[in-house]
Amino acid sequence: MKPTNYHLFDFLDFDPKLKREESLWKASRPNAIFARDGDICVSIPFCRQALSNDMAADPSGQNETYTMVIRYYEPNILRVFIDFEHRDNTTPVDEDDMLQYAERIRRRPLQLLAETQPHGHYYACTEDGVKRVHIVQTSPDIDFWSDLQPAPQETVDIRFFPDGKHEVRLASYDHFSPPRYDALPVAYCKTEGCNDRATLSFECKADECFAGTGERFMKMDLSGQTFFLKNQDGQGVNNRRTYKNIPFYVSSRMYGTFYHTTAHSKLSLAGQSTRSVQFLSDQALIDAFIIGGDSIEEIIRGYRDLTGYPSMPPLWSFGVWMSRMTYFSADEVNAICNRLRREHYPCDVIHLDTGWFKTDWLCEWKFNEERFPDPPAFIQGLRDNGFRVSLWQLPYVAEDAEQIDEARENDYIGPLTKKQESEGSNFSALDYAGTIDFTYDRATEWYKELLRRLLRMGVSCIKTDFGENIHMDATYKNMTPELLNNLYALLYQKAAYEVTREVTGQGIVWARAAWAGCQRYPLHWGGDSCSSWDGMAGSLRGGLHFGLSGFAFWSHDVPGFHTLPDFMNGIVQDDVYVRWTQFGVFSSHIRYHGTNKREPWHYPKIAEIVRRWWNLRYALIPYIIQESLIACSTGYTLLRALVFHHADDRTCWHIDDEYYFGNDFLVAPVMNSENRRDVYLPDGRWVHFFTGERLQGRRWIHLEDIPLEVMPVFVREGAEIPIYPEHVECTDEMDLGKTTVVKIDENFKGYRL
């Protein structure tokens, strides 16, 4: 839609021609404030606005009253809840698919300070006397001299202090003149008499920065951006689309907000208005958790306290994964695995993508009997050679799949309400007959049994591809498609993770889509990036924001998934392959995958460099395990944006091409063929990991002629890095009791590849 400069149309999605039966209901000054069962309840009249470009109260004077519930949880979380769909519902739920409270989450009562009420200021405190909420009931000061413009309508003015220090205020007065609003503190909309969407806005500052919101392929500071939180096929990593929208952001003002919803939503981070963070939900419900803290890590830990912590992936998953799209037979796979061993490329996982079925891409959860004549023996043979097997599949049933009749007859797939128009390219949910209905327990168990048969053969991991789209014109047992679409990734991955853990004893998936809570089921990868420098840069940006969205484990296709200009048949340049390998070594997990050859011997000029970097990866596994365990119990991730450790350094809020790997490594991938880059060293003393050069931080350095076999990697002075001292072919050969420690002290002269 073309912008109109009217908030009604540009953000609230009203019909610009005002032909629909729509109405906007804007919050007025509260008419009652009281404590109830430890919550603060704010009774708010909502004034109907006239249906016009400029906002003004409807002359009929219609009001509807709803109750805002403010609840406190320790540590440092305030919850703001209003249900515009059910006027009598003032009880937010504490348990659903997204919420998984940690033991340290405790609901604590809020108390109103009665002595302040006559003065028009209401304060709510926790039992320790710390102020958490300030509700202002006074009118703003004015110096009247003109009635050229109408007086502003009454509004609601509430300031939240989740940690007792940092203020998060409703955007009560974000307008040019009273009729021309840029944001509304709280409001809802009706269409044809039904409440169908709601908005909540917080005030933001001119210098405020934002990050998170999912796997966002954009600059580090998201200020000025507006996002549509609807999961969809990202189709690369260089656009606004994304497989992983997470309704959570962090702010440089040391707070974060988690919007507890699965509805398609709009989030504007000082985008529609530079004065406001605005949220618009397609559901007439506001349920926002405001999380405070003294660091980004504390805020993200608060988010994980609400939605769950990552589990620890198995040791073997941290080794190298080898794949391409696709391997077509047991003989081909065995030849590749044997060559990996013969040429001493350490590797733990072989992944079979879309070619292991009877018909390529036609997912029936069964091996092709001609090309894979004895799957259990095939898998066992690979296991004896030190390889785990990962299998591709998806959550849709094709028209020609042998399970289609069973799935339809039992409602294991959501029945379609209209015939699909797609001819079947196998690149979209619409190319399949139906979406498995994970809202239905019998369908979930049916799906688990399909995987159970494969896992019992010896398969170690299921690639839970797709899941960001579902059939929207279908009927699901326990949820509308509009609310299921975003949540679907969580239900899908949970089912695959649970059955994998049940059969193998180790919980893991390899997933593409995500929503709030998916961090509990590692791990996720960055989707279909281009094998190019911009593909690598976009992937890294996505990973940094994803880590700031509560996810600990994230990977990417090395050296990118597809090529340009020919999607399937282009050539991956040697330097892209090497530089992406280096990036992969310093990621939580490393998998080679793409539309054409990915095995290193197909790149003979750089194959030896790659082998050395793979050996480094295995040497670093004790360090990676150490940092992973930390990430599973805190707010940290493996791949960390610099703001995790330096939120007070303004420069770090604008760096999206370097990162911390765990607590001690600072990694600066080279992403150009000129072998140069600028590196920002944050505060501290840094040592070049490969040369031993010592540098003082909080400054930029300019590097030229960086050798292809070296990536700029720095380590904190004084750090102790656990290293595996021997070359191995896979993690089966590792005895972690042999781990040694490399001390980054005055005797450290650099690590030799």
Short mmCIF file of C-alpha atoms in Angstrom, two decimals, residues 325 529-532 560-572 594-598:
data_model
loop_
_atom_site.label_atom_id
_atom_site.label_comp_id
_atom_site.label_asym_id
_atom_site.label_seq_id
_atom_site.Cartn_x
_atom_site.Cartn_y
_atom_site.Cartn_z
CA MET A 325 21.39 -31.34 -2.40
CA SER A 529 21.90 -18.28 1.48
CA CYS A 530 23.72 -17.44 -1.74
CA SER A 531 27.30 -18.71 -2.14
CA SER A 532 28.64 -15.17 -2.28
CA GLY A 560 26.22 -20.94 0.98
CA PHE A 561 23.30 -22.91 -0.44
CA HIS A 562 22.78 -21.73 -4.03
CA THR A 563 24.73 -19.90 -6.70
CA LEU A 564 24.10 -16.90 -8.91
CA PRO A 565 23.06 -16.29 -11.61
CA ASP A 566 22.31 -19.99 -12.07
CA PHE A 567 20.60 -21.22 -8.90
CA MET A 568 21.69 -24.86 -9.23
CA ASN A 569 24.71 -24.91 -11.51
CA GLY A 570 26.97 -21.97 -10.71
CA ILE A 571 30.54 -22.26 -9.48
CA VAL A 572 31.57 -21.58 -5.89
CA GLY A 594 24.24 -26.66 -1.19
CA THR A 595 22.91 -27.18 -4.67
CA ASN A 596 26.16 -28.57 -6.08
CA LYS A 597 29.48 -30.08 -5.00
CA ARG A 598 30.50 -29.34 -1.43
#
